[in-house]
mmCIF file of C-alpha atoms and ligand atoms in Angstrom:
data_model
loop_
_atom_site.group_PDB
_atom_site.id
_atom_site.type_symbol
_atom_site.label_atom_id
_atom_site.label_comp_id
_atom_site.label_asym_id
_atom_site.label_seq_id
_atom_site.Cartn_x
_atom_site.Cartn_y
_atom_site.Cartn_z
ATOM 1 C CA UNK A 356 -0.009 -0.087 -0.052
ATOM 2 C CA UNK A 357 1.443 3.516 -0.676
ATOM 3 C CA UNK A 358 2.333 5.785 1.606
ATOM 4 C CA UNK A 359 1.487 9.490 1.523
ATOM 5 C CA UNK A 360 4.985 10.703 1.195
ATOM 6 C CA UNK A 361 5.388 8.451 -1.792
ATOM 7 C CA UNK A 362 2.625 10.725 -3.486
ATOM 8 C CA UNK A 363 4.306 13.239 -5.759
ATOM 9 C CA UNK A 364 1.942 13.523 -8.855
ATOM 10 C CA UNK A 365 -1.595 13.898 -8.764
ATOM 11 C CA UNK A 366 -3.804 13.586 -11.824
ATOM 12 C CA UNK A 367 -7.239 15.369 -12.025
ATOM 13 C CA UNK A 368 -9.320 14.134 -14.637
ATOM 14 C CA UNK A 369 -12.250 16.791 -15.675
ATOM 15 C CA UNK A 370 -11.074 20.205 -16.173
ATOM 16 C CA UNK A 371 -14.637 21.741 -15.358
ATOM 17 C CA UNK A 372 -15.885 23.689 -12.402
ATOM 18 C CA UNK A 373 -14.526 21.272 -9.998
ATOM 19 C CA UNK A 374 -11.247 20.148 -11.494
ATOM 20 C CA UNK A 375 -9.880 23.382 -12.176
ATOM 21 C CA UNK A 376 -10.032 24.189 -8.690
ATOM 22 C CA UNK A 377 -9.066 20.972 -7.388
ATOM 23 C CA UNK A 378 -5.884 20.822 -9.506
ATOM 24 C CA UNK A 379 -5.061 24.314 -8.487
ATOM 25 C CA UNK A 380 -5.280 23.230 -4.797
ATOM 26 C CA UNK A 381 -2.735 20.189 -5.548
ATOM 27 C CA UNK A 382 -0.594 22.528 -7.360
ATOM 28 C CA UNK A 383 0.070 25.099 -4.433
ATOM 29 C CA UNK A 384 0.494 22.177 -1.680
ATOM 30 C CA UNK A 385 3.338 21.429 -3.994
ATOM 31 C CA UNK A 386 2.138 18.628 -5.831
ATOM 32 C CA UNK A 387 3.122 18.026 -9.821
ATOM 33 C CA UNK A 388 -0.043 17.966 -11.110
ATOM 34 C CA UNK A 389 -1.683 16.495 -14.146
ATOM 35 C CA UNK A 390 -4.858 18.288 -15.335
ATOM 36 C CA UNK A 391 -6.824 16.165 -17.966
ATOM 37 C CA UNK A 392 -10.069 16.921 -20.014
ATOM 38 C CA UNK A 393 -11.016 15.843 -23.313
ATOM 39 C CA UNK A 394 -12.018 19.263 -24.457
ATOM 40 C CA UNK A 395 -9.015 21.501 -25.123
ATOM 41 C CA UNK A 396 -11.409 24.836 -25.131
ATOM 42 C CA UNK A 397 -12.132 23.827 -21.059
ATOM 43 C CA UNK A 398 -8.335 22.924 -20.749
ATOM 44 C CA UNK A 399 -7.512 26.475 -22.145
ATOM 45 C CA UNK A 400 -10.320 28.269 -20.007
ATOM 46 C CA UNK A 401 -8.979 26.494 -16.904
ATOM 47 C CA UNK A 402 -5.615 27.682 -17.278
ATOM 48 C CA UNK A 403 -6.977 30.999 -17.665
ATOM 49 C CA UNK A 404 -8.984 30.489 -14.573
ATOM 50 C CA UNK A 405 -5.947 29.381 -12.260
ATOM 51 C CA UNK A 406 -3.892 32.477 -13.563
ATOM 52 C CA UNK A 407 -6.554 34.814 -12.494
ATOM 53 C CA UNK A 408 -6.749 32.970 -9.346
ATOM 54 C CA UNK A 409 -3.129 33.087 -8.495
ATOM 55 C CA UNK A 410 -2.774 36.790 -9.643
ATOM 56 C CA UNK A 411 -5.685 37.515 -7.225
ATOM 57 C CA UNK A 412 -3.922 35.866 -4.362
ATOM 58 C CA UNK A 413 -0.506 37.791 -5.103
ATOM 59 C CA UNK A 414 -2.633 41.238 -5.114
ATOM 60 C CA UNK A 415 -4.384 40.132 -1.875
ATOM 61 C CA UNK A 416 -0.743 39.494 -0.623
ATOM 62 C CA UNK A 417 -1.626 35.874 0.130
ATOM 63 C CA UNK A 418 0.844 34.526 -2.416
ATOM 64 C CA UNK A 419 4.456 35.346 -3.165
ATOM 65 C CA UNK A 420 4.837 36.904 -6.707
ATOM 66 C CA UNK A 421 7.728 34.440 -7.261
ATOM 67 C CA UNK A 422 5.189 31.441 -6.214
ATOM 68 C CA UNK A 423 2.885 32.205 -9.251
ATOM 69 C CA UNK A 424 4.906 30.684 -12.110
ATOM 70 C CA UNK A 425 6.451 27.914 -9.737
ATOM 71 C CA UNK A 426 2.784 26.723 -8.908
ATOM 72 C CA UNK A 427 1.707 27.019 -12.488
ATOM 73 C CA UNK A 428 4.827 25.173 -13.934
ATOM 74 C CA UNK A 429 3.457 22.231 -11.802
ATOM 75 C CA UNK A 430 0.256 21.770 -13.622
ATOM 76 C CA UNK A 431 0.381 19.993 -16.978
ATOM 77 C CA UNK A 432 -2.749 20.725 -19.058
ATOM 78 C CA UNK A 433 -3.414 17.730 -21.439
ATOM 79 C CA UNK A 434 -6.066 16.216 -23.534
ATOM 80 C CA UNK A 435 -4.205 13.024 -23.672
ATOM 81 C CA UNK A 436 -5.080 10.337 -21.266
ATOM 82 C CA UNK A 437 -2.125 8.414 -21.110
ATOM 83 C CA UNK A 438 -0.474 11.457 -19.140
ATOM 84 C CA UNK A 439 -2.413 10.634 -16.128
ATOM 85 C CA UNK A 440 0.236 8.663 -14.706
ATOM 86 C CA UNK A 441 0.095 9.242 -11.166
ATOM 87 C CA UNK A 442 -0.026 7.991 -7.592
ATOM 88 C CA UNK A 443 -3.344 9.478 -6.853
ATOM 89 C CA UNK A 444 -5.836 10.363 -9.334
ATOM 90 C CA UNK A 445 -8.975 12.438 -8.642
ATOM 91 C CA UNK A 446 -11.718 12.426 -11.159
ATOM 92 C CA UNK A 447 -14.106 15.182 -11.207
ATOM 93 C CA UNK A 448 -16.024 14.365 -14.683
ATOM 94 C CA UNK A 449 -19.367 14.014 -15.878
ATOM 95 C CA UNK A 450 -21.784 12.666 -13.089
ATOM 96 C CA UNK A 451 -22.671 9.181 -14.787
ATOM 97 C CA UNK A 452 -21.248 6.094 -13.282
ATOM 98 C CA UNK A 453 -20.393 4.333 -16.770
ATOM 99 C CA UNK A 454 -18.393 7.187 -17.720
ATOM 100 C CA UNK A 455 -16.625 7.187 -14.434
ATOM 101 C CA UNK A 456 -15.740 3.482 -14.382
ATOM 102 C CA UNK A 457 -14.800 3.648 -17.959
ATOM 103 C CA UNK A 458 -12.325 6.361 -17.247
ATOM 104 C CA UNK A 459 -11.070 4.704 -14.043
ATOM 105 C CA UNK A 460 -10.717 1.237 -16.046
ATOM 106 C CA UNK A 461 -8.748 3.127 -18.698
ATOM 107 C CA UNK A 462 -6.572 4.572 -15.983
ATOM 108 C CA UNK A 463 -5.834 1.156 -14.225
ATOM 109 C CA UNK A 464 -4.592 0.044 -17.125
ATOM 110 C CA UNK A 465 -1.749 2.432 -17.353
ATOM 111 C CA UNK A 466 -1.367 2.842 -13.791
ATOM 112 C CA UNK A 467 0.310 0.631 -11.086
ATOM 113 C CA UNK A 468 -2.095 -1.055 -8.994
ATOM 114 C CA UNK A 469 -1.471 0.869 -6.271
ATOM 115 C CA UNK A 470 -2.314 3.950 -7.594
ATOM 116 C CA UNK A 471 -5.352 5.349 -5.582
ATOM 117 C CA UNK A 472 -8.579 6.261 -7.197
ATOM 118 C CA UNK A 473 -10.661 9.061 -5.767
ATOM 119 C CA UNK A 474 -13.867 10.372 -7.189
ATOM 120 C CA UNK A 475 -15.429 13.735 -6.526
ATOM 121 C CA UNK A 476 -18.809 12.214 -7.027
ATOM 122 C CA UNK A 477 -21.553 14.270 -5.564
ATOM 123 C CA UNK A 478 -24.240 11.466 -5.636
ATOM 124 C CA UNK A 479 -22.911 8.411 -6.857
ATOM 125 C CA UNK A 480 -22.370 5.238 -4.669
ATOM 126 C CA UNK A 481 -18.602 4.965 -4.507
ATOM 127 C CA UNK A 482 -18.743 1.045 -3.540
ATOM 128 C CA UNK A 483 -20.601 0.794 -7.246
ATOM 129 C CA UNK A 484 -18.205 2.633 -8.951
ATOM 130 C CA UNK A 485 -15.358 0.535 -7.035
ATOM 131 C CA UNK A 486 -17.281 -2.507 -8.045
ATOM 132 C CA UNK A 487 -16.344 -2.172 -11.894
ATOM 133 C CA UNK A 488 -12.356 -1.247 -10.996
ATOM 134 C CA UNK A 489 -9.532 -3.858 -10.281
ATOM 135 C CA UNK A 490 -8.317 -3.934 -6.992
ATOM 136 C CA UNK A 491 -11.621 -1.835 -5.629
ATOM 137 C CA UNK A 492 -9.794 -1.680 -2.196
ATOM 138 C CA UNK A 493 -7.954 1.808 -3.468
ATOM 139 C CA UNK A 494 -11.382 3.482 -4.814
ATOM 140 C CA UNK A 495 -12.548 6.059 -2.211
ATOM 141 C CA UNK A 496 -14.842 8.898 -2.408
ATOM 142 C CA UNK A 497 -12.641 12.515 -2.116
ATOM 143 C CA UNK A 498 -15.491 14.956 -2.435
ATOM 144 C CA UNK A 499 -14.667 18.638 -2.694
ATOM 145 C CA UNK A 500 -16.827 21.533 -2.560
ATOM 146 C CA UNK A 501 -17.600 24.602 -4.967
ATOM 147 C CA UNK A 502 -14.918 26.318 -5.339
ATOM 148 C CA UNK A 503 -12.436 24.057 -4.374
ATOM 149 C CA UNK A 504 -10.132 26.767 -3.763
ATOM 150 C CA UNK A 505 -11.771 28.327 -1.394
ATOM 151 C CA UNK A 506 -14.090 25.967 0.575
ATOM 152 C CA UNK A 507 -12.446 23.832 3.454
ATOM 153 C CA UNK A 508 -14.554 21.023 3.610
ATOM 154 C CA UNK A 509 -13.747 17.365 1.691
ATOM 155 C CA UNK A 510 -16.128 14.917 2.473
ATOM 156 C CA UNK A 511 -13.902 11.331 2.422
ATOM 157 C CA UNK A 512 -16.159 8.189 1.356
ATOM 158 C CA UNK A 513 -15.400 4.824 2.228
ATOM 159 C CA UNK A 514 -17.074 2.047 0.099
ATOM 160 C CA UNK A 515 -17.651 -1.179 1.252
ATOM 161 C CA UNK A 516 -14.380 -2.372 -0.441
ATOM 162 C CA UNK A 517 -12.431 0.745 0.055
ATOM 163 C CA UNK A 518 -9.333 -0.109 2.644
ATOM 164 C CA UNK A 519 -9.029 1.578 5.861
ATOM 165 C CA UNK A 520 -5.318 2.561 4.674
ATOM 166 C CA UNK A 521 -6.788 4.733 1.923
ATOM 167 C CA UNK A 522 -9.490 6.315 3.537
ATOM 168 C CA UNK A 523 -6.689 7.666 6.228
ATOM 169 C CA UNK A 524 -4.261 8.456 3.514
ATOM 170 C CA UNK A 525 -6.946 10.449 1.847
ATOM 171 C CA UNK A 526 -7.678 12.066 5.159
ATOM 172 C CA UNK A 527 -3.982 13.144 6.037
ATOM 173 C CA UNK A 528 -3.663 14.155 2.064
ATOM 174 C CA UNK A 529 -6.422 16.480 2.564
ATOM 175 C CA UNK A 530 -4.894 18.140 5.572
ATOM 176 C CA UNK A 531 -2.097 18.602 3.452
ATOM 177 C CA UNK A 532 -3.929 20.564 0.747
ATOM 178 C CA UNK A 533 -4.897 22.725 3.811
ATOM 179 C CA UNK A 534 -8.904 21.121 3.865
ATOM 180 C CA UNK A 535 -10.756 19.917 6.453
ATOM 181 C CA UNK A 536 -11.742 16.427 5.733
ATOM 182 C CA UNK A 537 -14.815 14.779 7.319
ATOM 183 C CA UNK A 538 -15.144 10.609 7.240
ATOM 184 C CA UNK A 539 -18.430 9.834 5.791
ATOM 185 C CA UNK A 540 -20.639 7.087 4.801
ATOM 186 C CA UNK A 541 -21.638 5.961 1.573
ATOM 187 C CA UNK A 542 -25.227 6.999 1.616
ATOM 188 C CA UNK A 543 -26.574 8.986 -1.371
ATOM 189 C CA UNK A 544 -25.567 12.403 -1.292
ATOM 190 C CA UNK A 545 -23.472 11.825 1.755
ATOM 191 C CA UNK A 546 -24.257 14.550 3.927
ATOM 192 C CA UNK A 547 -24.007 17.912 2.490
ATOM 193 C CA UNK A 548 -25.720 17.145 -1.061
ATOM 194 C CA UNK A 549 -28.645 15.418 0.840
ATOM 195 C CA UNK A 550 -29.279 18.129 3.202
ATOM 196 C CA UNK A 551 -28.761 20.720 0.952
ATOM 197 C CA UNK A 552 -31.191 19.222 -1.897
ATOM 198 C CA UNK A 553 -34.101 20.987 -0.180
ATOM 199 C CA UNK A 554 -32.266 23.996 -0.191
ATOM 200 C CA UNK A 555 -32.530 24.378 -3.959
ATOM 201 C CA UNK A 556 -35.816 21.984 -4.559
ATOM 202 C CA UNK A 557 -38.095 24.209 -1.815
ATOM 203 C CA UNK A 558 -36.643 27.446 -3.156
ATOM 204 C CA UNK A 559 -37.796 26.247 -7.105
ATOM 205 C CA UNK A 560 -41.112 25.244 -5.423
ATOM 206 C CA UNK A 561 -41.469 28.641 -4.053
ATOM 207 C CA UNK A 562 -40.731 30.362 -7.730
ATOM 208 C CA UNK A 563 -42.987 27.583 -9.306
ATOM 209 C CA UNK A 564 -45.961 28.635 -6.878
ATOM 210 C CA UNK A 565 -45.222 32.195 -7.471
ATOM 211 C CA UNK A 566 -44.433 32.973 -3.858
ATOM 212 C CA UNK A 567 -41.182 34.876 -4.691
ATOM 213 C CA UNK A 568 -39.191 35.407 -7.821
ATOM 214 C CA UNK A 569 -35.217 34.199 -7.499
ATOM 215 C CA UNK A 570 -33.949 37.455 -6.700
ATOM 216 C CA UNK A 571 -36.226 37.756 -3.447
ATOM 217 C CA UNK A 572 -35.580 34.349 -2.543
ATOM 218 C CA UNK A 573 -31.836 34.602 -3.014
ATOM 219 C CA UNK A 574 -31.988 38.236 -1.022
ATOM 220 C CA UNK A 575 -33.545 36.835 1.545
ATOM 221 C CA UNK A 576 -31.634 34.062 2.383
ATOM 222 C CA UNK A 577 -28.436 35.522 1.889
ATOM 223 C CA UNK A 578 -29.952 38.154 4.397
ATOM 224 C CA UNK A 579 -30.834 35.486 6.848
ATOM 225 C CA UNK A 580 -26.931 34.278 6.792
ATOM 226 C CA UNK A 581 -26.557 31.919 3.701
ATOM 227 C CA UNK A 582 -23.374 32.627 2.152
ATOM 228 C CA UNK A 583 -25.293 32.024 -1.430
ATOM 229 C CA UNK A 584 -28.999 32.196 -2.513
ATOM 230 C CA UNK A 585 -30.057 28.883 -3.633
ATOM 231 C CA UNK A 586 -30.688 30.452 -7.197
ATOM 232 C CA UNK A 587 -27.230 32.186 -7.289
ATOM 233 C CA UNK A 588 -26.022 28.767 -5.990
ATOM 234 C CA UNK A 589 -27.207 26.558 -8.606
ATOM 235 C CA UNK A 590 -26.125 28.768 -11.429
ATOM 236 C CA UNK A 591 -22.600 28.415 -9.716
ATOM 237 C CA UNK A 592 -23.091 24.544 -9.404
ATOM 238 C CA UNK A 593 -24.308 24.113 -13.035
ATOM 239 C CA UNK A 594 -27.760 23.187 -13.393
ATOM 240 C CA UNK A 595 -26.948 19.892 -14.982
ATOM 241 C CA UNK A 596 -24.583 18.696 -12.156
ATOM 242 C CA UNK A 597 -27.216 19.946 -9.803
ATOM 243 C CA UNK A 598 -30.430 17.955 -11.769
ATOM 244 C CA UNK A 599 -27.873 14.906 -12.212
ATOM 245 C CA UNK A 600 -27.393 14.758 -8.490
ATOM 246 C CA UNK A 601 -31.107 15.222 -7.638
ATOM 247 C CA UNK A 602 -31.982 12.746 -10.110
ATOM 248 C CA UNK A 603 -29.582 10.448 -8.618
ATOM 249 C CA UNK A 604 -30.807 10.894 -5.005
ATOM 250 C CA UNK A 605 -34.430 10.708 -6.373
ATOM 251 C CA UNK A 606 -33.492 7.180 -7.954
ATOM 252 C CA UNK A 607 -31.522 5.979 -4.818
ATOM 253 C CA UNK A 608 -34.268 6.771 -2.343
ATOM 254 C CA UNK A 609 -36.623 4.800 -4.059
ATOM 255 C CA UNK A 610 -38.311 7.900 -5.905
ATOM 256 C CA UNK A 611 -39.115 9.590 -2.789
ATOM 257 C CA UNK A 612 -41.260 12.757 -3.430
ATOM 258 C CA UNK A 613 -39.019 14.899 -1.111
ATOM 259 C CA UNK A 614 -36.226 14.746 -3.900
ATOM 260 C CA UNK A 615 -38.127 14.647 -7.292
ATOM 261 C CA UNK A 616 -36.346 16.881 -9.772
ATOM 262 C CA UNK A 617 -37.970 20.207 -10.363
ATOM 263 C CA UNK A 618 -39.714 21.046 -13.677
ATOM 264 C CA UNK A 619 -37.708 24.698 -13.536
ATOM 265 C CA UNK A 620 -34.165 22.659 -13.188
ATOM 266 C CA UNK A 621 -35.163 20.160 -16.027
ATOM 267 C CA UNK A 622 -36.176 23.044 -18.395
ATOM 268 C CA UNK A 623 -33.104 25.228 -17.864
ATOM 269 C CA UNK A 624 -30.905 21.969 -18.897
ATOM 270 C CA UNK A 625 -33.165 21.462 -21.809
ATOM 271 C CA UNK A 626 -32.367 25.216 -22.955
ATOM 272 C CA UNK A 627 -28.905 24.752 -22.293
ATOM 273 C CA UNK A 628 -28.808 27.357 -19.787
ATOM 274 C CA UNK A 629 -26.289 25.483 -17.238
ATOM 275 C CA UNK A 630 -25.460 28.168 -15.187
ATOM 276 C CA UNK A 631 -22.413 30.675 -15.040
ATOM 277 C CA UNK A 632 -20.323 28.275 -17.109
ATOM 278 C CA UNK A 633 -22.608 28.638 -20.240
ATOM 279 C CA UNK A 634 -23.496 32.568 -19.475
ATOM 280 C CA UNK A 635 -27.008 31.905 -18.635
ATOM 281 C CA UNK A 636 -28.966 29.980 -16.095
ATOM 282 C CA UNK A 637 -31.307 31.324 -13.737
ATOM 283 C CA UNK A 638 -29.405 34.742 -13.757
ATOM 284 C CA UNK A 639 -27.518 36.136 -16.936
ATOM 285 C CA UNK A 640 -24.020 36.434 -16.856
ATOM 286 C CA UNK A 641 -22.082 39.054 -18.855
HETATM 287 N N1 LIG B 826 -20.416 21.772 -10.022
HETATM 288 C C1 LIG B 826 -20.106 21.704 -8.527
HETATM 289 O O1 LIG B 826 -20.629 22.514 -7.908
HETATM 290 C C2 LIG B 826 -19.690 20.191 -7.754
HETATM 291 C C3 LIG B 826 -19.452 20.394 -6.439
HETATM 292 C C4 LIG B 826 -19.088 19.160 -6.030
HETATM 293 C C5 LIG B 826 -18.484 17.966 -6.901
HETATM 294 N N2 LIG B 826 -19.212 18.073 -7.999
HETATM 295 C C6 LIG B 826 -19.126 16.738 -8.997
HETATM 296 O O2 LIG B 826 -17.776 16.915 -9.755
HETATM 297 C C7 LIG B 826 -17.786 16.431 -10.895
HETATM 298 C C8 LIG B 826 -17.736 17.045 -11.943
HETATM 299 O O3 LIG B 826 -18.549 18.243 -11.677
HETATM 300 P P1 LIG B 826 -18.037 19.924 -12.490
HETATM 301 O O4 LIG B 826 -19.205 20.700 -12.108
HETATM 302 O O5 LIG B 826 -16.880 20.049 -12.060
HETATM 303 O O6 LIG B 826 -18.605 19.613 -13.868
HETATM 304 P P2 LIG B 826 -18.425 20.238 -15.226
HETATM 305 O O7 LIG B 826 -19.644 20.059 -16.269
HETATM 306 O O8 LIG B 826 -17.985 21.517 -14.923
HETATM 307 O O9 LIG B 826 -17.070 19.559 -15.747
HETATM 308 C C9 LIG B 826 -16.952 18.084 -16.324
HETATM 309 C C10 LIG B 826 -15.481 18.052 -17.637
HETATM 310 O O10 LIG B 826 -15.398 16.625 -17.677
HETATM 311 C C11 LIG B 826 -15.053 16.565 -18.925
HETATM 312 N N3 LIG B 826 -15.158 14.921 -19.115
HETATM 313 C C12 LIG B 826 -16.345 14.303 -19.311
HETATM 314 N N4 LIG B 826 -16.088 13.113 -19.619
HETATM 315 C C13 LIG B 826 -14.827 12.932 -19.534
HETATM 316 C C14 LIG B 826 -13.744 11.927 -19.696
HETATM 317 N N5 LIG B 826 -14.306 10.702 -19.858
HETATM 318 N N6 LIG B 826 -12.298 11.959 -19.516
HETATM 319 C C15 LIG B 826 -12.259 13.435 -19.123
HETATM 320 N N7 LIG B 826 -12.881 14.659 -18.975
HETATM 321 C C16 LIG B 826 -14.378 13.941 -19.362
HETATM 322 C C17 LIG B 826 -15.994 17.384 -19.597
HETATM 323 O O11 LIG B 826 -15.160 17.781 -20.938
HETATM 324 C C18 LIG B 826 -15.879 18.765 -18.605
HETATM 325 O O12 LIG B 826 -15.018 19.886 -18.784
HETATM 326 C C19 LIG B 826 -19.237 15.496 -10.722
HETATM 327 O O13 LIG B 826 -19.060 14.304 -10.228
HETATM 328 C C20 LIG B 826 -19.957 16.445 -9.905
HETATM 329 O O14 LIG B 826 -21.303 15.781 -9.405
HETATM 330 C C21 LIG B 826 -19.380 19.099 -8.641
#
């Protein structure tokens, strides 16, 4: 079993909303980082986003100016899956189990059998992902929150087959990344997404019932102490990702009415109004 000080390279798969942030966190903690995505345009955007974030950190005096280049040079941006050779692989790709297991299997074939596979899934069963992978004891959940460079919490998920050593290693590694890890059970949505589901779903019900519009609801919730209102937060998460998570919880809880996906969410995804990343969601972004 690999030891924490043997981890030199972290490969992050998927350079979208979460992957770019996770790669930034890994590089800032000193790890050689490979950031992989199928889409070159996503990779280019992720690089620009990381550059902007590092510049802001320098401007705020939180990062030495010479560190900016050092951190950026630690990240290899690639659209070639064969570059993902690492001691730890963190996937942050589309929320579909067959795609995630497909990628893990492809990577298992080119990596050591000791390489650890962590999934950033928000709602899929880690045990189900692990079941499809050779040496499933090295597969675990490492659920970061959005935006990954800012949010401290990481849910560490132990699947049925996941070895305790892997869980302990990911816990210790999260601390090295400057995060606050919490061990959670492999239940649908873990803790945060299960509870937060109702923040989104009830807000959409309020809008559907004509009780209050998006802006008013967001303003009220923010005034009540929530960092972001539900509609602004859904746009930040991505309506496609958020809908996939709702659907996954709905299916996992035997179609419990409390997790029923909302029409407003479904319509936005059908229209391509995915939120901030597509320029339009519940709000418009310039
Ligand atoms: N958005 C959030 O707030 C959030 C928070 C925590 C966890 N998550 C989870 O993180 C994962 C990614 O979510 P996201 O919001 O970053 O999605 P996203 O849509 O922003 O990015 C996903 C990226 O994965 C890429 N991709 C798809 N299939 C791929 C493959 N086979 N190989 C390589 N790249 C591939 C896509 O090109 C895309 O750029 C999901 O499992 C989601 O549930 C999301």
